[in-house]
PDB file of C-alpha atoms in Angstrom:
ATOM      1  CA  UNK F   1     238.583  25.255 111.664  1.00  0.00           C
ATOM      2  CA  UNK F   2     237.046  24.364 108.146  1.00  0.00           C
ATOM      3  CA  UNK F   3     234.089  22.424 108.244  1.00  0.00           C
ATOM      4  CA  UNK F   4     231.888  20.146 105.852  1.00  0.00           C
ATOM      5  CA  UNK F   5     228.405  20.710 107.123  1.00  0.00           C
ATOM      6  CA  UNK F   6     225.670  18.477 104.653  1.00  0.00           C
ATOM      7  CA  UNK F   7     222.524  18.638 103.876  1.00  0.00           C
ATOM      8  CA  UNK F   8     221.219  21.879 105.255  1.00  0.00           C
ATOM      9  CA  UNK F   9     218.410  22.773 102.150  1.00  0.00           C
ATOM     10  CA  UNK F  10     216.427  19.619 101.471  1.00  0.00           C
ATOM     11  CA  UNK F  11     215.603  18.145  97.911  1.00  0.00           C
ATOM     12  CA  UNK F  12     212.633  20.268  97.636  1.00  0.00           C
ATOM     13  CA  UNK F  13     214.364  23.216  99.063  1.00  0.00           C
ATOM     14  CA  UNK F  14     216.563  23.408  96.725  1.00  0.00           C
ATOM     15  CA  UNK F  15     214.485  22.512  93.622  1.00  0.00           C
ATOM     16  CA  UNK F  16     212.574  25.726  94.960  1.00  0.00           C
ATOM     17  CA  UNK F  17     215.160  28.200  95.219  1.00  0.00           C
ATOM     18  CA  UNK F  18     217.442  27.114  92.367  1.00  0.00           C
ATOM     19  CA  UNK F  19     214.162  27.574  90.112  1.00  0.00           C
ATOM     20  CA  UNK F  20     213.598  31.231  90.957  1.00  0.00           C
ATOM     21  CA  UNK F  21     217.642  32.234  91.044  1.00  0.00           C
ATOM     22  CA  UNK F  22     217.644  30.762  88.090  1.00  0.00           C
ATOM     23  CA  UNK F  23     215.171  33.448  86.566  1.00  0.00           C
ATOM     24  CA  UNK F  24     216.730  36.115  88.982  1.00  0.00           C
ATOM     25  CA  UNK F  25     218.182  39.483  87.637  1.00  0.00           C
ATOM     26  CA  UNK F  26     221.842  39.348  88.460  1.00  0.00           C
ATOM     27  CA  UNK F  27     223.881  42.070  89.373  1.00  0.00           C
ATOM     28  CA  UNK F  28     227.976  43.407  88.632  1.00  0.00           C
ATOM     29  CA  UNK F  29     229.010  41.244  92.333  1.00  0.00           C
ATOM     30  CA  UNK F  30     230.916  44.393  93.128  1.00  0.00           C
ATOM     31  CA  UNK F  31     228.128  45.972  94.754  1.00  0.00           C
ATOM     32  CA  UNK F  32     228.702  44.473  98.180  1.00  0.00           C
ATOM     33  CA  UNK F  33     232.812  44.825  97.587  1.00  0.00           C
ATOM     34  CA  UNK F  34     235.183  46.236  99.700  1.00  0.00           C
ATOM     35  CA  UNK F  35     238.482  48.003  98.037  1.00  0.00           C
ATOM     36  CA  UNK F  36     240.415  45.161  97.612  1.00  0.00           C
ATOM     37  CA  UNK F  37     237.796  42.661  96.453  1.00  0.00           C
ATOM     38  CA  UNK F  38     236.705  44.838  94.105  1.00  0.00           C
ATOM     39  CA  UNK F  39     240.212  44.141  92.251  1.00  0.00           C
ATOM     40  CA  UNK F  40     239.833  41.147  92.753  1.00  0.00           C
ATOM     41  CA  UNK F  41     236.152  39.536  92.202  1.00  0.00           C
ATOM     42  CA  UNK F  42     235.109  38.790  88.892  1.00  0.00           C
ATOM     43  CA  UNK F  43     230.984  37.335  89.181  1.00  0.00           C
ATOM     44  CA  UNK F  44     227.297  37.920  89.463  1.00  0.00           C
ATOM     45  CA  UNK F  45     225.217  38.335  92.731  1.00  0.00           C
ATOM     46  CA  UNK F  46     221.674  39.111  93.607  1.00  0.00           C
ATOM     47  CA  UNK F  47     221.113  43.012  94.825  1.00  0.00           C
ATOM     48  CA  UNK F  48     221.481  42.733  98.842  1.00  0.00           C
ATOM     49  CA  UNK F  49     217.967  44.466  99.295  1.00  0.00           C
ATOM     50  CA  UNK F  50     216.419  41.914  96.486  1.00  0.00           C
ATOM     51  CA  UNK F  51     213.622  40.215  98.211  1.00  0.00           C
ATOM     52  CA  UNK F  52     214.431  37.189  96.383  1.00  0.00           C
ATOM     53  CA  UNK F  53     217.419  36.919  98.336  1.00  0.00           C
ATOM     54  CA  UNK F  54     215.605  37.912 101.563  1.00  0.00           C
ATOM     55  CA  UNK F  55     213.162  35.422 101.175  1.00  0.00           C
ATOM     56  CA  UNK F  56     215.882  32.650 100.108  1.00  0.00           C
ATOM     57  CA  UNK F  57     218.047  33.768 102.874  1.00  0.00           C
ATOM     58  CA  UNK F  58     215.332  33.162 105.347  1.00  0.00           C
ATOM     59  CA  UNK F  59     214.984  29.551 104.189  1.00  0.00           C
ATOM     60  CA  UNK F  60     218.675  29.116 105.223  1.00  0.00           C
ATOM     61  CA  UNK F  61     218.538  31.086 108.256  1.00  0.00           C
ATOM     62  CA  UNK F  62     215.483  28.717 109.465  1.00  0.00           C
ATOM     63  CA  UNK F  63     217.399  25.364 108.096  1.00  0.00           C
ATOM     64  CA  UNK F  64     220.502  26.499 109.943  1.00  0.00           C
ATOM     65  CA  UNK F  65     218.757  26.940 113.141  1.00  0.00           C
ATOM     66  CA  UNK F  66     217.511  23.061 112.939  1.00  0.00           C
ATOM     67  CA  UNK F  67     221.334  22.033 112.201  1.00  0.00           C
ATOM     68  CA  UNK F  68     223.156  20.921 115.376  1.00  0.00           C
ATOM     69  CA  UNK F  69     226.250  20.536 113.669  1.00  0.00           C
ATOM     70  CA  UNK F  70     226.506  23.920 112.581  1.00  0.00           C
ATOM     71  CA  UNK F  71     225.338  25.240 116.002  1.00  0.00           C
ATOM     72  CA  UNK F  72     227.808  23.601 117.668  1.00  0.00           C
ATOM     73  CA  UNK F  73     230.580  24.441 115.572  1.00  0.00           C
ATOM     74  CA  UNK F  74     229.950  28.393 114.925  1.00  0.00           C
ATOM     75  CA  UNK F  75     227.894  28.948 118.241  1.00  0.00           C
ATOM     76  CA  UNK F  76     225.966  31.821 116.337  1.00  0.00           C
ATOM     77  CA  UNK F  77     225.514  35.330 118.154  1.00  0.00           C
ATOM     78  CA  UNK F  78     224.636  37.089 114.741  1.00  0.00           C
ATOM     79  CA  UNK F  79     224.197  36.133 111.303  1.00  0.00           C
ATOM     80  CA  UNK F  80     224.522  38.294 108.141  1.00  0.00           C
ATOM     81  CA  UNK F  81     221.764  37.494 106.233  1.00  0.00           C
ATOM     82  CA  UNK F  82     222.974  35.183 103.311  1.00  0.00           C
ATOM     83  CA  UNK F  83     223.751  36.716  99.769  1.00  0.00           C
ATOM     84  CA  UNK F  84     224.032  34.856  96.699  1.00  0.00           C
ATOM     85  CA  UNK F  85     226.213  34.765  93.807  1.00  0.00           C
ATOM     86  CA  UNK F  86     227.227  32.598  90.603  1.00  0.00           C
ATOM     87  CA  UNK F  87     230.229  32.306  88.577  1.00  0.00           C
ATOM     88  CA  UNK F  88     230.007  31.321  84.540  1.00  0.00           C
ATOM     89  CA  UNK F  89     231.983  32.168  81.760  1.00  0.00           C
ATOM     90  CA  UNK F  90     235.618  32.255  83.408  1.00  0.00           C
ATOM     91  CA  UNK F  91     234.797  34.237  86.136  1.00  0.00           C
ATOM     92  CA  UNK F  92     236.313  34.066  89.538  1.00  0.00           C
ATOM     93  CA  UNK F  93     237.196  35.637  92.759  1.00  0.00           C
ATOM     94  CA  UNK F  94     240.710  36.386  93.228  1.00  0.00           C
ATOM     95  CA  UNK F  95     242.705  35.515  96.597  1.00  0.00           C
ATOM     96  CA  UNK F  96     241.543  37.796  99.432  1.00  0.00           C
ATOM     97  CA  UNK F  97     240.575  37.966 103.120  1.00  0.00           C
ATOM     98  CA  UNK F  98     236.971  38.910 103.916  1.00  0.00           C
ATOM     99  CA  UNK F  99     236.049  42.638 105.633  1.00  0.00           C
ATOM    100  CA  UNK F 100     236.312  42.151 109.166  1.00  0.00           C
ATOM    101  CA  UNK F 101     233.009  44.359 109.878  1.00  0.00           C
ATOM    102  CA  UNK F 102     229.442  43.606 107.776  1.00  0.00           C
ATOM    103  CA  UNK F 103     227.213  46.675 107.680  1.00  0.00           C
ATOM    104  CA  UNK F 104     223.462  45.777 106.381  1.00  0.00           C
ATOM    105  CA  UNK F 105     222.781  48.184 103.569  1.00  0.00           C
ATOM    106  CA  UNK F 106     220.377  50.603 104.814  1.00  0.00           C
ATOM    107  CA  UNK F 107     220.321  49.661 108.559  1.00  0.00           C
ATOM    108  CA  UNK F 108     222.472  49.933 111.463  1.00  0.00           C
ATOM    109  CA  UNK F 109     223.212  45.965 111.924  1.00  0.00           C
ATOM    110  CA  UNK F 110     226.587  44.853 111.588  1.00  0.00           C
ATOM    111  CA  UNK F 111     228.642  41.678 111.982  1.00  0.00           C
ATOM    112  CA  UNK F 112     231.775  41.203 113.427  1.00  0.00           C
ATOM    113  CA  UNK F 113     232.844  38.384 110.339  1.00  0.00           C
ATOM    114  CA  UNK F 114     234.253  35.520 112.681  1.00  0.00           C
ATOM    115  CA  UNK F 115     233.063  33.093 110.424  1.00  0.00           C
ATOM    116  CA  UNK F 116     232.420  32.839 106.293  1.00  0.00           C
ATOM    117  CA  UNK F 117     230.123  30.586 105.194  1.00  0.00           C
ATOM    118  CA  UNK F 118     228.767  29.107 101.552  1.00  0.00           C
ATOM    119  CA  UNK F 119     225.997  26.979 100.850  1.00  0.00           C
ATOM    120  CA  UNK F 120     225.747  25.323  97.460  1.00  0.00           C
ATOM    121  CA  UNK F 121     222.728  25.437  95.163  1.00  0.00           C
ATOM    122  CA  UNK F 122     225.021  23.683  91.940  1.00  0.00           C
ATOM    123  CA  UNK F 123     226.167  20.357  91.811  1.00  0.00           C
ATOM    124  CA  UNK F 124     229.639  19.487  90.669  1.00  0.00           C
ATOM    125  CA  UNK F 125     228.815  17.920  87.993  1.00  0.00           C
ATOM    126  CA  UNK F 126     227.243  21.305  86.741  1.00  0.00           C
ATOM    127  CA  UNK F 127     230.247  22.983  86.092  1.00  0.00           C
ATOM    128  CA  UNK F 128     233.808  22.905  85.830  1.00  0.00           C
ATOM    129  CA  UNK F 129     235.981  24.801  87.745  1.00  0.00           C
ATOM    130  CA  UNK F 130     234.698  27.117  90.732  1.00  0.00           C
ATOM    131  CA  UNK F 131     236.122  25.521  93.574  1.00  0.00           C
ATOM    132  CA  UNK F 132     236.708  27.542  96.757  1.00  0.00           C
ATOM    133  CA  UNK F 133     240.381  27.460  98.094  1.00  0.00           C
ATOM    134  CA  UNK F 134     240.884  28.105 101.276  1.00  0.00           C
ATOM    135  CA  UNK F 135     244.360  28.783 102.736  1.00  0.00           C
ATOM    136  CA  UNK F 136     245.553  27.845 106.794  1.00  0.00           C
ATOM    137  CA  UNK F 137     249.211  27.605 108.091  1.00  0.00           C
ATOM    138  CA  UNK F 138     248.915  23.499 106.299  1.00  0.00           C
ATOM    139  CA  UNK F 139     248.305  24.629 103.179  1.00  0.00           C
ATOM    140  CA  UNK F 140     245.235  25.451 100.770  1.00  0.00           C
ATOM    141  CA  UNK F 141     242.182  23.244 100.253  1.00  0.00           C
ATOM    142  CA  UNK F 142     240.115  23.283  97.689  1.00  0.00           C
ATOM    143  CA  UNK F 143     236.257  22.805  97.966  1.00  0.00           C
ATOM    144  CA  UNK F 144     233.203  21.417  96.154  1.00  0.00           C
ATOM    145  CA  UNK F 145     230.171  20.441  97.385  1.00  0.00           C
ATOM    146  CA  UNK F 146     226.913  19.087  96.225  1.00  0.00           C
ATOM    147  CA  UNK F 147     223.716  21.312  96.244  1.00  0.00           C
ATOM    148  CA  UNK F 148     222.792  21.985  99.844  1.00  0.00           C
ATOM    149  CA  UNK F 149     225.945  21.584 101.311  1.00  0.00           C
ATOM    150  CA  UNK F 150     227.695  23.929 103.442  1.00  0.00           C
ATOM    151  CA  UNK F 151     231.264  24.571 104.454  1.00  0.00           C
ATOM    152  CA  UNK F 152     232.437  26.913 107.461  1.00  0.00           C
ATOM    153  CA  UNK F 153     235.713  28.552 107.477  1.00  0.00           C
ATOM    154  CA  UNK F 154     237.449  31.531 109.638  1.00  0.00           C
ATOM    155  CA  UNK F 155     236.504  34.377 107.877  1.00  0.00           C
ATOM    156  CA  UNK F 156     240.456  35.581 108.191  1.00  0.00           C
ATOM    157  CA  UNK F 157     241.621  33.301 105.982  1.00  0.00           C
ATOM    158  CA  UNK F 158     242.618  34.696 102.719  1.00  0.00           C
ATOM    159  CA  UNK F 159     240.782  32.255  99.962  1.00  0.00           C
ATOM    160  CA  UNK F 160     239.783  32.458  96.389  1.00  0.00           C
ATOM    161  CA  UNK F 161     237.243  31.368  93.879  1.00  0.00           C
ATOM    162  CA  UNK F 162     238.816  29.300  90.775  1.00  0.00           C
ATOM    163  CA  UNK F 163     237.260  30.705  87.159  1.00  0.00           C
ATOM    164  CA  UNK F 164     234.379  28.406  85.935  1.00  0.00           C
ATOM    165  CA  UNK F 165     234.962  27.324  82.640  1.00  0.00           C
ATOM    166  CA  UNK F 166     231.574  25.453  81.819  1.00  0.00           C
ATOM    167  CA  UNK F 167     228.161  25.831  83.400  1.00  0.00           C
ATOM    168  CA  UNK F 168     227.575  27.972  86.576  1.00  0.00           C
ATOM    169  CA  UNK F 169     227.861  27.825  90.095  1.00  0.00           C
ATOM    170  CA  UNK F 170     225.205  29.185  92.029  1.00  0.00           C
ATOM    171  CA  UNK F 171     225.779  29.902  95.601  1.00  0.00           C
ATOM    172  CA  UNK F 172     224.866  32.040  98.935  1.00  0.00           C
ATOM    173  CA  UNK F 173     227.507  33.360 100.941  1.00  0.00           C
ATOM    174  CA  UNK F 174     227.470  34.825 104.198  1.00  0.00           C
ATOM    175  CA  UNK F 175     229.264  35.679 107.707  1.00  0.00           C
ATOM    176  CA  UNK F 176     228.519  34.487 111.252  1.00  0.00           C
ATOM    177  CA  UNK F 177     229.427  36.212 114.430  1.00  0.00           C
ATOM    178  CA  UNK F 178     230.360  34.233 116.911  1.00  0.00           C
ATOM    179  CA  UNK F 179     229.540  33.715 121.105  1.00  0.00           C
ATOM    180  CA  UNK F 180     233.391  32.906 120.907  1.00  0.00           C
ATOM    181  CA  UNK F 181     235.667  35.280 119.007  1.00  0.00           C
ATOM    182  CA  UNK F 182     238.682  33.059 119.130  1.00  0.00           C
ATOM    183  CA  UNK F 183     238.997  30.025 116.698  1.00  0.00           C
ATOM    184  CA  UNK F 184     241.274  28.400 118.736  1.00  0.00           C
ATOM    185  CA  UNK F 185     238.441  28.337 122.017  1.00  0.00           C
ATOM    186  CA  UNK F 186     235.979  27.985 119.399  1.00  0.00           C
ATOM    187  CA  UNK F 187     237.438  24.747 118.136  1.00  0.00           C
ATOM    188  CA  UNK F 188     238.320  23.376 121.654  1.00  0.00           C
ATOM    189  CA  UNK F 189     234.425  23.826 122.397  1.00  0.00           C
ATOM    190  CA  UNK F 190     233.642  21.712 119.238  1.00  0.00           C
ATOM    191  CA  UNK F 191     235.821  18.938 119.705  1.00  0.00           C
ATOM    192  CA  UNK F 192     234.499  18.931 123.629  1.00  0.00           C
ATOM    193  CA  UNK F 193     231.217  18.804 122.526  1.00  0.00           C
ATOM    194  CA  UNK F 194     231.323  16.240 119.763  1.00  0.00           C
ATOM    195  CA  UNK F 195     233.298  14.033 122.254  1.00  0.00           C
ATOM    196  CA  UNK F 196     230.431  14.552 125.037  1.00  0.00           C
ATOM    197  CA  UNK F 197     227.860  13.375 122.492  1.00  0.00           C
ATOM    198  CA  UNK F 198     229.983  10.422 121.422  1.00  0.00           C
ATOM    199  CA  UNK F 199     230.766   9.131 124.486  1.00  0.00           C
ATOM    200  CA  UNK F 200     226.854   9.925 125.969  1.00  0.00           C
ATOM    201  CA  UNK F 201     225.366   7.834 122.848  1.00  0.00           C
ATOM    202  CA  UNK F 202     227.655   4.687 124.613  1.00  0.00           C
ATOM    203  CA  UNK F 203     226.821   5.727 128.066  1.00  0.00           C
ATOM    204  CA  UNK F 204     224.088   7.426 128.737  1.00  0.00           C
ATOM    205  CA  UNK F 205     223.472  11.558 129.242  1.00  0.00           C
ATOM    206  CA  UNK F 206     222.763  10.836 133.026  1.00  0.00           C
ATOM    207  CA  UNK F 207     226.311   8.829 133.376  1.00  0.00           C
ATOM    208  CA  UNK F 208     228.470  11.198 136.028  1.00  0.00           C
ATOM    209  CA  UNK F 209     231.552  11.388 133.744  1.00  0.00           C
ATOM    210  CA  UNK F 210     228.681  12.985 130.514  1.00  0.00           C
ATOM    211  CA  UNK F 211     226.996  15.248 133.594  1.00  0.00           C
ATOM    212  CA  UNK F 212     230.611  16.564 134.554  1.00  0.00           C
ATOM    213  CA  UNK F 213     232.108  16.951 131.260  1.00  0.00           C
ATOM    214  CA  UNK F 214     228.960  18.890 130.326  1.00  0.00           C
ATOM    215  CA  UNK F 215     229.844  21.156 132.844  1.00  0.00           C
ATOM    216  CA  UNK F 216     232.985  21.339 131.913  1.00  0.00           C
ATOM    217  CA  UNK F 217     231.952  22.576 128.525  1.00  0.00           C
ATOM    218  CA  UNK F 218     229.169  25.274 130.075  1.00  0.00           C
ATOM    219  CA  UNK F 219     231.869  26.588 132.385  1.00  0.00           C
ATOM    220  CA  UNK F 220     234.224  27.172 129.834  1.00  0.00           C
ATOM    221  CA  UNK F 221     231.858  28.645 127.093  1.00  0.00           C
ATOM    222  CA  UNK F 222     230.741  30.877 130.057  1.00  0.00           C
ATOM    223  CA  UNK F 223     234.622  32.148 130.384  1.00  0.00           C
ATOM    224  CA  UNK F 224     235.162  33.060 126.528  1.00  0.00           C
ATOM    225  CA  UNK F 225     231.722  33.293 125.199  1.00  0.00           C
ATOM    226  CA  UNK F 226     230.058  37.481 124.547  1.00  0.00           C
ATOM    227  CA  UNK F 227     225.931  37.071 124.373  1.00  0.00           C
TER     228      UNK F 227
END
């Protein structure tokens, strides 16, 4: 599943943050690399243990938690706090699949990657080029959103970063572990759930088809979910 989520950072969110990464010290993006991205990325990123990024990533971590579309869709057990990068000059990120396992530099929390994530902080009109491609068995698509808007993707699909060629895309990145390892449940339990809400808007939460779909929905996240 590959997901448009907007609007998680605000106007003034964003003004915020995009005026201190913009006077950030950026880093060779290799640093958080595994083998084969290494070969493959070409960019800039914040150091992981900046606390410009910690206190950034916070911000997102907090917006994401008051985003009911995102809940619903990734049903969050663990979240890698967000990193940030930006591509200028004809850089770019080569096609590659994501490490399956995110260690926190310095600690003992990992991630199991179900999910990638990246949040905007440029709008397209900022620079050309830069657009994450993401490949699935129908094909790629390619991706560019406004400032503050999200998209969600299985973090085991191989993607890439086009170069920029003008101006700079700034944006955090980040992995999600899932209550629901498989995609396939994982995307059953979305479409459930955004069909409850639908049809409760029309009918009411008490009506006895909402209260017994709902069930439906717990009983099955029960079966498939870890916690």
């Amino acid at each position: 599943m590959m997901l448009h989520i907007p609007g998680v950072l605000g106007a003034d969110q964003l003004r915020e943050a995009r005026a201190l990464l913009d006077a950030a010290e950026w880093v060779d993006g290799n640093v958080t690399s595994g083998y084969q991205s290494a070969l493959a990325k070409r960019n800039m990123q914040l150091p992981e243990d900046s606390p410009l990024a910690r206190q950034i990533g916070q911000t997102i971590l907090a917006a994401l938690g008051r985003t009911p579309l995102f809940i619903a869709a990734a049903l969050p057990l663990k979240i890698f706090p967000p990193l940030f990068n930006r591509y200028q000059g004809g850089e770019r990120f080569d096609t590659h699949v994501d490490n399956a396992i995110r260690v926190l530099k310095g600690s003992e929390f990992r991630v199991r990657s179900d999910l990638s994530a990246t949040l905007f902080f440029s709008d397209p009109d900022e620079y050309d080029g830069g657009e994450l491609a993401v490949e699935d068995s129908y094909g790629v698509h390619s991706v560019k959103l406004p400032a503050g808007d999200m998209v969600l993707y299985p973090a085991s699909s191989l993607h890439h970063v086009t170069p920029v060629t003008r101006g700079a895309r700034v944006a955090s990145f980040f992995w999600i572990q899932s209550m629901v390892r498989d995609d396939g449940a994982r995307q059953l339990l979305f479409d459930l759930d955004r069909s409850i809400q639908t049809i409760a808007a029309d009918r009411g939460h008490d009506d006895p088809a909402i209260v017994q779909l709902t069930g439906v929905y717990h009983n099955l996240l029960r079966r498939w979910a870890d916690s």
